[in-house]
Structure formats: structure tokens, C-alpha cells
Coordinates of C-alpha atoms in Angstrom, one line a residue:
M1 CA 52.0 36.3 -14.6
H2 CA 53.0 39.6 -16.1
L3 CA 49.7 40.5 -17.7
A4 CA 46.7 42.2 -16.2
S5 CA 44.0 39.5 -15.8
I6 CA 40.4 39.1 -15.0
I7 CA 39.6 36.2 -12.7
K8 CA 36.0 35.3 -12.4
K9 CA 34.7 32.9 -9.9
T10 CA 31.1 31.8 -9.9
G11 CA 29.1 29.0 -8.4
Y12 CA 25.9 27.5 -9.6
T13 CA 24.2 30.3 -7.7
F14 CA 25.2 33.6 -6.1
S15 CA 22.5 33.3 -3.4
R16 CA 23.6 32.7 0.2
P17 CA 23.1 29.2 1.4
A18 CA 20.5 28.6 4.0
P19 CA 21.8 28.9 7.6
H20 CA 21.6 25.1 8.2
R21 CA 23.7 24.3 5.1
S22 CA 27.4 24.4 4.8
R23 CA 28.9 27.5 3.0
R24 CA 31.6 25.2 1.7
S25 CA 29.4 22.9 -0.3
K26 CA 29.2 24.8 -3.5
V27 CA 31.0 24.0 -6.7
A28 CA 32.5 27.2 -8.2
R29 CA 33.5 27.9 -11.8
L30 CA 36.8 29.7 -12.4
A31 CA 37.5 31.6 -15.6
I32 CA 40.7 33.6 -16.1
A33 CA 41.1 36.1 -19.0
A34 CA 43.6 38.8 -19.8
L35 CA 43.0 42.5 -19.6
A36 CA 46.3 43.2 -21.3
A37 CA 48.3 41.7 -24.2
G38 CA 46.1 38.7 -24.9
F39 CA 46.9 35.8 -22.6
A40 CA 43.7 33.9 -21.8
I41 CA 42.7 30.8 -19.9
S42 CA 39.3 29.3 -19.1
L43 CA 38.6 26.3 -17.0
A44 CA 36.1 24.8 -14.5
L45 CA 37.3 23.6 -11.2
P46 CA 35.6 22.4 -8.0
A47 CA 36.1 24.9 -5.2
D48 CA 35.4 25.7 -1.5
V49 CA 34.6 29.4 -1.2
A50 CA 34.2 31.2 2.1
H51 CA 31.9 34.2 1.7
A52 CA 32.3 37.2 4.0
A53 CA 29.1 38.9 5.1
D54 CA 29.9 42.2 3.3
P55 CA 32.9 41.8 0.9
V56 CA 34.2 45.1 -0.3
G57 CA 34.7 45.4 -4.1
A58 CA 35.8 48.0 -6.6
D59 CA 34.0 51.3 -7.2
A60 CA 32.0 50.4 -10.4
S61 CA 31.6 54.1 -11.2
N62 CA 35.2 55.2 -10.8
P63 CA 37.5 52.2 -10.3
A64 CA 41.0 52.7 -9.2
F65 CA 42.7 51.1 -12.2
G66 CA 46.0 52.9 -11.7
T67 CA 48.1 55.0 -14.0
N68 CA 48.9 52.2 -16.4
V69 CA 45.3 52.0 -17.5
I70 CA 44.3 54.9 -19.7
V71 CA 40.6 55.4 -20.5
F72 CA 39.7 57.6 -23.5
T73 CA 36.4 59.2 -24.2
P74 CA 34.9 60.2 -27.6
D75 CA 34.7 63.9 -26.6
M76 CA 38.5 64.0 -26.5
A77 CA 40.4 65.6 -29.4
T78 CA 42.0 63.1 -31.7
A79 CA 45.3 65.0 -31.4
D80 CA 45.2 64.6 -27.6
I81 CA 44.5 60.9 -27.8
K82 CA 47.2 60.5 -30.4
A83 CA 49.7 62.3 -28.2
Q84 CA 49.1 59.9 -25.3
V85 CA 49.1 56.7 -27.3
D86 CA 52.3 57.9 -29.2
D87 CA 54.1 58.4 -25.8
I88 CA 53.3 54.9 -24.8
W89 CA 54.3 53.6 -28.3
N90 CA 57.6 55.3 -28.2
Q91 CA 58.3 53.7 -24.8
Q92 CA 57.1 50.3 -25.7
K93 CA 57.9 49.8 -29.4
S94 CA 61.3 48.2 -28.6
N95 CA 60.7 47.4 -24.9
E96 CA 60.7 43.7 -25.3
M97 CA 62.4 42.9 -22.0
G98 CA 61.0 45.9 -20.0
T99 CA 58.6 45.8 -17.0
Q100 CA 56.1 48.4 -18.1
R101 CA 52.5 47.3 -18.9
Y102 CA 49.6 49.3 -20.3
A103 CA 45.9 48.9 -21.2
L104 CA 44.4 51.6 -23.5
L105 CA 40.6 51.5 -23.1
F106 CA 38.0 53.3 -25.2
E107 CA 34.6 54.2 -23.9
P108 CA 31.7 53.7 -26.4
G109 CA 31.6 56.3 -29.2
T110 CA 33.4 57.2 -32.4
Y111 CA 37.1 58.2 -32.6
G112 CA 38.8 59.9 -35.5
T113 CA 37.5 60.6 -39.0
A114 CA 38.4 59.6 -42.5
S115 CA 40.1 63.1 -42.9
D116 CA 41.6 63.1 -39.4
P117 CA 42.2 59.4 -38.6
L118 CA 43.3 58.1 -35.2
V119 CA 46.3 55.8 -35.9
I120 CA 47.3 53.7 -32.8
Q121 CA 50.6 51.9 -32.9
V122 CA 50.6 49.1 -30.4
G123 CA 53.9 48.2 -28.7
Y124 CA 55.0 45.5 -26.3
Y125 CA 52.8 44.6 -23.3
T126 CA 50.0 46.9 -24.5
E127 CA 46.3 46.1 -24.9
V128 CA 43.9 48.2 -26.9
A129 CA 40.2 47.4 -26.1
G130 CA 36.8 48.9 -26.5
L131 CA 34.5 49.3 -23.4
G132 CA 31.3 48.6 -25.2
Q133 CA 29.2 45.5 -24.8
D134 CA 29.5 44.9 -28.6
P135 CA 32.3 45.7 -31.1
S136 CA 30.0 48.2 -32.8
D137 CA 29.9 50.4 -29.6
V138 CA 33.4 51.7 -30.2
V139 CA 34.3 52.8 -33.7
I140 CA 37.8 53.9 -34.7
H141 CA 38.4 55.6 -38.1
G142 CA 42.1 55.0 -38.4
Q143 CA 44.3 52.0 -37.5
V144 CA 45.2 49.8 -34.5
S145 CA 48.6 48.5 -35.9
A146 CA 51.2 46.0 -34.7
F147 CA 54.5 45.9 -36.5
N148 CA 58.2 46.2 -36.1
P149 CA 59.2 49.8 -36.4
N150 CA 62.7 48.9 -37.5
G151 CA 61.4 47.5 -40.8
T152 CA 63.0 44.1 -40.2
G153 CA 60.0 41.8 -40.3
S154 CA 57.6 40.7 -37.5
L155 CA 59.3 37.7 -36.0
T156 CA 59.6 39.4 -32.6
V157 CA 56.3 41.3 -32.6
F158 CA 54.8 39.6 -29.5
W159 CA 52.8 40.4 -26.4
R160 CA 50.1 42.8 -27.4
S161 CA 46.4 42.7 -28.2
V162 CA 43.3 44.4 -29.7
S163 CA 39.7 43.6 -29.0
N164 CA 36.1 44.6 -28.9
L165 CA 35.9 47.5 -31.4
T166 CA 35.2 48.4 -35.0
I167 CA 37.9 49.7 -37.3
Y168 CA 37.4 51.7 -40.5
P169 CA 41.0 51.7 -41.9
A170 CA 42.3 55.1 -42.7
G171 CA 45.5 57.0 -42.5
S172 CA 49.1 55.9 -43.0
T173 CA 51.8 54.4 -40.8
V174 CA 55.4 54.8 -42.0
K175 CA 57.5 51.8 -41.1
G176 CA 61.3 51.9 -40.6
T177 CA 63.2 54.7 -42.4
A178 CA 61.8 54.3 -45.9
S179 CA 59.1 56.9 -46.5
D180 CA 57.6 54.8 -49.2
C181 CA 57.1 51.8 -46.9
A182 CA 53.8 52.4 -45.2
F183 CA 50.5 50.8 -44.3
S184 CA 48.1 53.1 -46.0
N185 CA 44.3 53.0 -45.3
T186 CA 44.9 49.4 -44.1
E187 CA 44.4 47.7 -40.7
A188 CA 47.9 46.2 -40.2
W189 CA 48.2 43.5 -37.5
A190 CA 51.6 42.1 -38.6
A191 CA 52.4 40.2 -35.4
S192 CA 53.9 36.8 -34.5
Q193 CA 52.2 34.9 -31.7
A194 CA 51.0 36.0 -28.3
A195 CA 49.3 39.0 -30.0
P196 CA 45.6 38.1 -30.4
M197 CA 42.8 39.9 -32.2
R198 CA 39.4 39.3 -30.6
R199 CA 35.9 40.7 -31.2
V200 CA 37.0 43.1 -33.9
D201 CA 35.1 44.3 -37.0
V202 CA 37.4 45.5 -39.7
E203 CA 35.5 47.5 -42.4
G204 CA 38.3 47.7 -45.0
P205 CA 41.6 46.1 -46.1
S206 CA 43.7 44.1 -43.6
T207 CA 47.2 42.7 -43.7
F208 CA 48.8 40.3 -41.3
M209 CA 52.3 40.5 -42.7
P210 CA 54.8 43.4 -43.0
Y211 CA 54.5 43.5 -46.8
C212 CA 57.0 46.2 -47.5
D213 CA 59.9 45.0 -45.3
H214 CA 62.9 43.5 -47.0
N215 CA 62.7 40.8 -44.3
N216 CA 58.9 40.4 -44.3
Y217 CA 58.5 37.2 -42.2
A218 CA 55.7 36.8 -39.7
S219 CA 55.3 33.7 -37.6
G220 CA 51.9 33.0 -36.2
G221 CA 48.7 34.6 -34.9
Y222 CA 45.3 34.1 -33.5
I223 CA 42.0 35.7 -34.4
A224 CA 38.6 34.9 -32.8
D225 CA 35.1 36.2 -32.9
S226 CA 35.9 38.8 -35.6
V227 CA 34.5 40.0 -38.9
F228 CA 36.4 41.3 -42.0
N229 CA 34.8 43.2 -44.8
G230 CA 37.7 43.9 -47.1
S231 CA 40.7 42.4 -48.7
M232 CA 43.0 40.3 -46.5
V233 CA 46.7 39.6 -46.9
M234 CA 48.1 36.7 -45.0
G235 CA 51.3 36.7 -47.1
S236 CA 54.3 35.4 -45.3
Q237 CA 52.5 34.3 -42.1
Q238 CA 54.0 30.9 -41.4
Q239 CA 51.1 29.5 -39.2
Y240 CA 47.8 30.9 -38.0
Y241 CA 44.7 29.8 -36.1
M242 CA 41.4 31.6 -36.8
R243 CA 38.2 30.7 -35.0
N244 CA 34.6 31.6 -35.1
S245 CA 34.9 34.5 -37.5
V246 CA 33.6 35.8 -40.8
L247 CA 35.8 36.5 -43.9
P248 CA 34.9 38.1 -47.2
V249 CA 33.9 35.9 -50.1
N250 CA 36.8 35.1 -52.4
N251 CA 39.3 36.4 -49.8
G252 CA 42.2 34.8 -51.6
L253 CA 44.0 33.9 -48.3
N254 CA 47.2 32.0 -48.8
G255 CA 49.4 30.0 -46.3
V256 CA 53.1 29.2 -45.9
W257 CA 53.2 26.2 -43.5
N258 CA 50.0 25.7 -41.5
Q259 CA 46.7 27.6 -41.5
V260 CA 43.9 26.3 -39.3
F261 CA 40.3 27.5 -39.3
S262 CA 37.3 26.4 -37.2
G263 CA 33.8 27.8 -37.4
V264 CA 35.0 30.5 -39.9
T265 CA 32.6 31.6 -42.6
N266 CA 34.2 31.7 -46.1
A267 CA 37.4 30.0 -44.9
P268 CA 39.6 28.2 -47.5
A269 CA 38.8 24.5 -48.0
T270 CA 41.0 21.9 -46.4
N271 CA 43.9 21.1 -48.6
F272 CA 46.7 18.7 -47.7
G273 CA 48.0 17.9 -51.1
N274 CA 50.3 19.6 -53.6
G275 CA 51.7 22.0 -51.0
G276 CA 48.3 22.6 -49.4
V277 CA 48.5 24.1 -45.9
F278 CA 44.8 24.5 -44.9
T279 CA 43.0 22.6 -42.2
T280 CA 39.3 23.7 -42.0
L281 CA 36.5 22.6 -39.6
P282 CA 33.0 23.9 -40.4
T283 CA 32.3 24.4 -36.7
T284 CA 34.2 24.7 -33.5
P285 CA 33.3 21.7 -31.3
I286 CA 33.6 23.6 -28.0
S287 CA 34.7 27.2 -27.1
K288 CA 34.3 30.0 -24.6
E289 CA 35.2 33.6 -25.5
K290 CA 37.4 35.6 -23.3
P291 CA 35.7 37.6 -20.5
Y292 CA 36.0 41.3 -21.0
L293 CA 35.6 44.6 -19.2
Y294 CA 32.8 46.9 -20.4
L295 CA 30.4 49.7 -19.4
D296 CA 26.9 48.6 -18.9
D297 CA 23.7 50.5 -19.7
Q298 CA 24.0 52.5 -16.5
G299 CA 27.5 53.5 -17.3
Q300 CA 28.9 51.2 -14.6
Y301 CA 32.0 49.0 -15.1
A302 CA 31.3 45.3 -15.3
V303 CA 32.9 42.1 -16.6
F304 CA 31.0 40.2 -19.2
V305 CA 31.5 36.4 -19.2
P306 CA 30.5 34.8 -22.5
S307 CA 28.7 31.5 -22.3
L308 CA 30.1 28.1 -23.4
A309 CA 29.4 27.4 -27.1
K310 CA 29.3 24.0 -28.8
D311 CA 29.4 23.3 -32.5
S312 CA 29.5 27.0 -33.3
S313 CA 30.4 29.0 -36.3
G314 CA 30.6 32.8 -37.1
V315 CA 30.8 35.5 -34.4
S316 CA 29.0 35.3 -31.0
W317 CA 27.5 38.8 -31.6
A318 CA 25.9 38.2 -35.0
N319 CA 22.4 38.3 -33.7
G320 CA 22.7 40.8 -30.8
H321 CA 24.7 40.7 -27.6
T322 CA 27.0 37.8 -27.0
P323 CA 25.2 35.3 -24.7
G324 CA 26.6 35.2 -21.2
T325 CA 26.6 36.8 -17.8
S326 CA 27.5 40.3 -16.6
I327 CA 29.3 40.6 -13.3
P328 CA 29.4 44.1 -11.6
L329 CA 32.9 45.3 -11.0
S330 CA 31.8 45.9 -7.4
Q331 CA 32.2 42.1 -7.0
F332 CA 35.9 42.3 -8.0
Y333 CA 39.0 43.2 -6.0
L334 CA 41.3 45.4 -8.1
A335 CA 44.8 44.2 -7.3
T336 CA 48.1 46.1 -8.0
P337 CA 51.7 44.9 -8.1
A338 CA 52.0 46.4 -4.6
D339 CA 49.5 43.9 -3.1
T340 CA 50.8 41.0 -1.2
P341 CA 49.6 37.5 -1.7
A342 CA 48.0 37.7 1.8
T343 CA 45.9 40.7 0.7
I344 CA 44.8 39.1 -2.5
N345 CA 44.0 35.8 -0.8
A346 CA 41.9 37.6 1.8
A347 CA 39.8 39.2 -1.0
L348 CA 39.3 35.9 -2.6
A349 CA 38.4 34.2 0.7
A350 CA 35.8 37.0 1.2
G351 CA 34.1 35.9 -2.0
L352 CA 35.3 38.6 -4.4
N353 CA 36.5 38.0 -7.9
L354 CA 39.9 39.2 -8.9
L355 CA 41.2 41.7 -11.5
L356 CA 44.9 42.2 -11.7
T357 CA 45.7 45.6 -13.0
P358 CA 48.7 45.9 -15.4
G359 CA 52.1 45.3 -13.9
V360 CA 54.7 42.7 -12.9
Y361 CA 53.7 40.8 -9.8
D362 CA 56.7 39.5 -7.8
L363 CA 55.1 37.2 -5.3
D364 CA 56.8 35.3 -2.5
S365 CA 53.9 32.8 -2.1
S366 CA 50.9 31.5 -4.0
I367 CA 47.6 33.2 -4.9
D368 CA 45.1 30.6 -3.7
I369 CA 42.2 30.2 -6.1
T370 CA 40.3 27.2 -5.1

């Protein structure tokens, strides 16, 4: 797997078994979720877990994420942040087949202003995420934009993600070579597949198509647990799945081939006739939001694991924190591409959870998650 991933392994209890009982009798729950570029899996499996007496995990105060994870703080100058994100964008904007991977993480606070916006252009294999417990903890005045810089549509805009923050759209992003072709004061997530948007609150206009390209096609996307308070342009998006989110009233969303909504407030009504392309369920029968990295109330890194939800609608954070469990990062082993499968397996066998930092892992044997 080329993405940085969080792997959380829990049992029915974290307490040690009594001495006379087998340590291998517990059933563990395994959840896997991406730290970069949006790949996510969650599942429950029976497991035999051997616990070491004192497993050694990450430093929750100052974890060694490596050079491909960049953490920004609200006291940094907007120009300095912009310089760093632009360097990564210039490397990754056309790097579809490259091996570089990045996570751009923002500590709780406010970034940019209406007059000096922070415009973040997100290239291949790049995640942008807030480190708050709720989307309101990280506020960006500007844009977190995904698009094809060549001005040739969005059919190859893959493998990137944005999550867990609030965006007040501001500023302008020029696309291609035409100076009059820009996303102005708009959150532009003009992507096609494998580029999810999760736990995002957009307080202004949004577009999901490259509306000023000559070839303005876009081919699929995924949004979950998000709120939109502004106009929305789906436009040329050929297919889309939106789950457990809130849209503005009279949003005017259109569809080309197939638009699916479940548990989405103000979603278009189901329409299969006369060219209709909408499939809408009032609730999502069963779902589990992606685990995410965040800073807890003591300023320590932790992984929050949302609870399973049934017959749900709207966002998980509508009435306060998302229900779930917080796991200290000290209970995780931070792996790097230099680690061997034997090293990673030893950490798992010691009872640690696993977080794969960004990179390409070339493994000569399996990682054994039981």
C-alpha cells in the first residue's frame, strides 16, 4: 500500500487478562484508515493478540513522523506556509507515477485572512488535514483546491484528500495558462475518484468540476461527514457518492450519469425517469467514519476512532464531538518505509497499533495483522 495508514487494533477491553486466563482468548477489532490521500478500510476480525509487558510506542508529544509529514501552526506567517505548500505542489502537481508522498497537517487555530488568504493547491499523493478533534478547530481563510494545472479537465486528478477543517473560500487560483480562468473565492475540489473530502465545513461557494476548462470533464468523487453553506456546482461530474452530510436548501445540484446520496440533508430527490440520475436514501443503514490523527486537550497526539453508526443522517459532529474512542499515540508504532516486515510484526505482536508514515513500502513478506 502506497498510502500512509492508521491501523487500530482494539479488543473488547484493554485491561490485562487475569494470570490464570489465556492472553490469546480475546477477540480484537481491526480498523484501518488512511493518513494520506484518502484510502480507507474498516472491518472487524477475530484475532489472537500477544501483549508484551511494556510495549514501546510513539512519543505522543513529539512523534517522529519523518520529513514527509509537515505540521503547520497558526503562529506561522501565511507567506511561509504558502512557500512550503507551493514547493510540494510544484513537485506533485504532475507527479502521477512518482514515489513521493506527503501529509500536510494543521494544528488547531486560524490560517489566512480574507485579505491575505492561504491558498493550498493539492497535488498527487498529498493529504491536507486538520489536527483538531472537530472541523471547527482548524479554520482556513482561502482554498484547499484540487484541479489539473494544465487546464485539460479533471479526469486524472486522483490520489489526494482533504479532511477535518473549516474553509472560508477566499483568494484566486489561476488554472492553466489563461489568466481569466480561475477559481475565485471558491472552494474548488475538482477531482475524479480516489480523492475524498471528509469532515469539512465549507462556508461559501464550492465547485466539483473545472468549470473554465475547455475540456471540463470530471469523473467521480466521494464526500462524507461534511457541511456546505454556499452555492454548489456539480456540473460535469459523471458520478458521485455523498454520505452523511448537510447541503444548502435549494442547492440546484445536477448530475450527468449517476449521483448517489445517503443520509444527506437537502439532497435531491430520487429520480430515475426522464433522464434522472439521482438515487437518494434518507439515512445511511450502517457506516463508520475514518479514524483520524488529532491533538487532544493536553496537546498530545492521539488517534480518534469514530463509533459505528446505524440509520444515520447529517454529520457526526452536529451535536458536539463525534462519538467514539481516543487512542493515545503512545499505543502506536510509527513505521517508515525503511522498516522491515519483521520489525513491524514485532511491534504488532507486542500489542501496539500501527501507523504507516507516508512513503512506498516495498515488502518481501507479509505484515501479519491477526
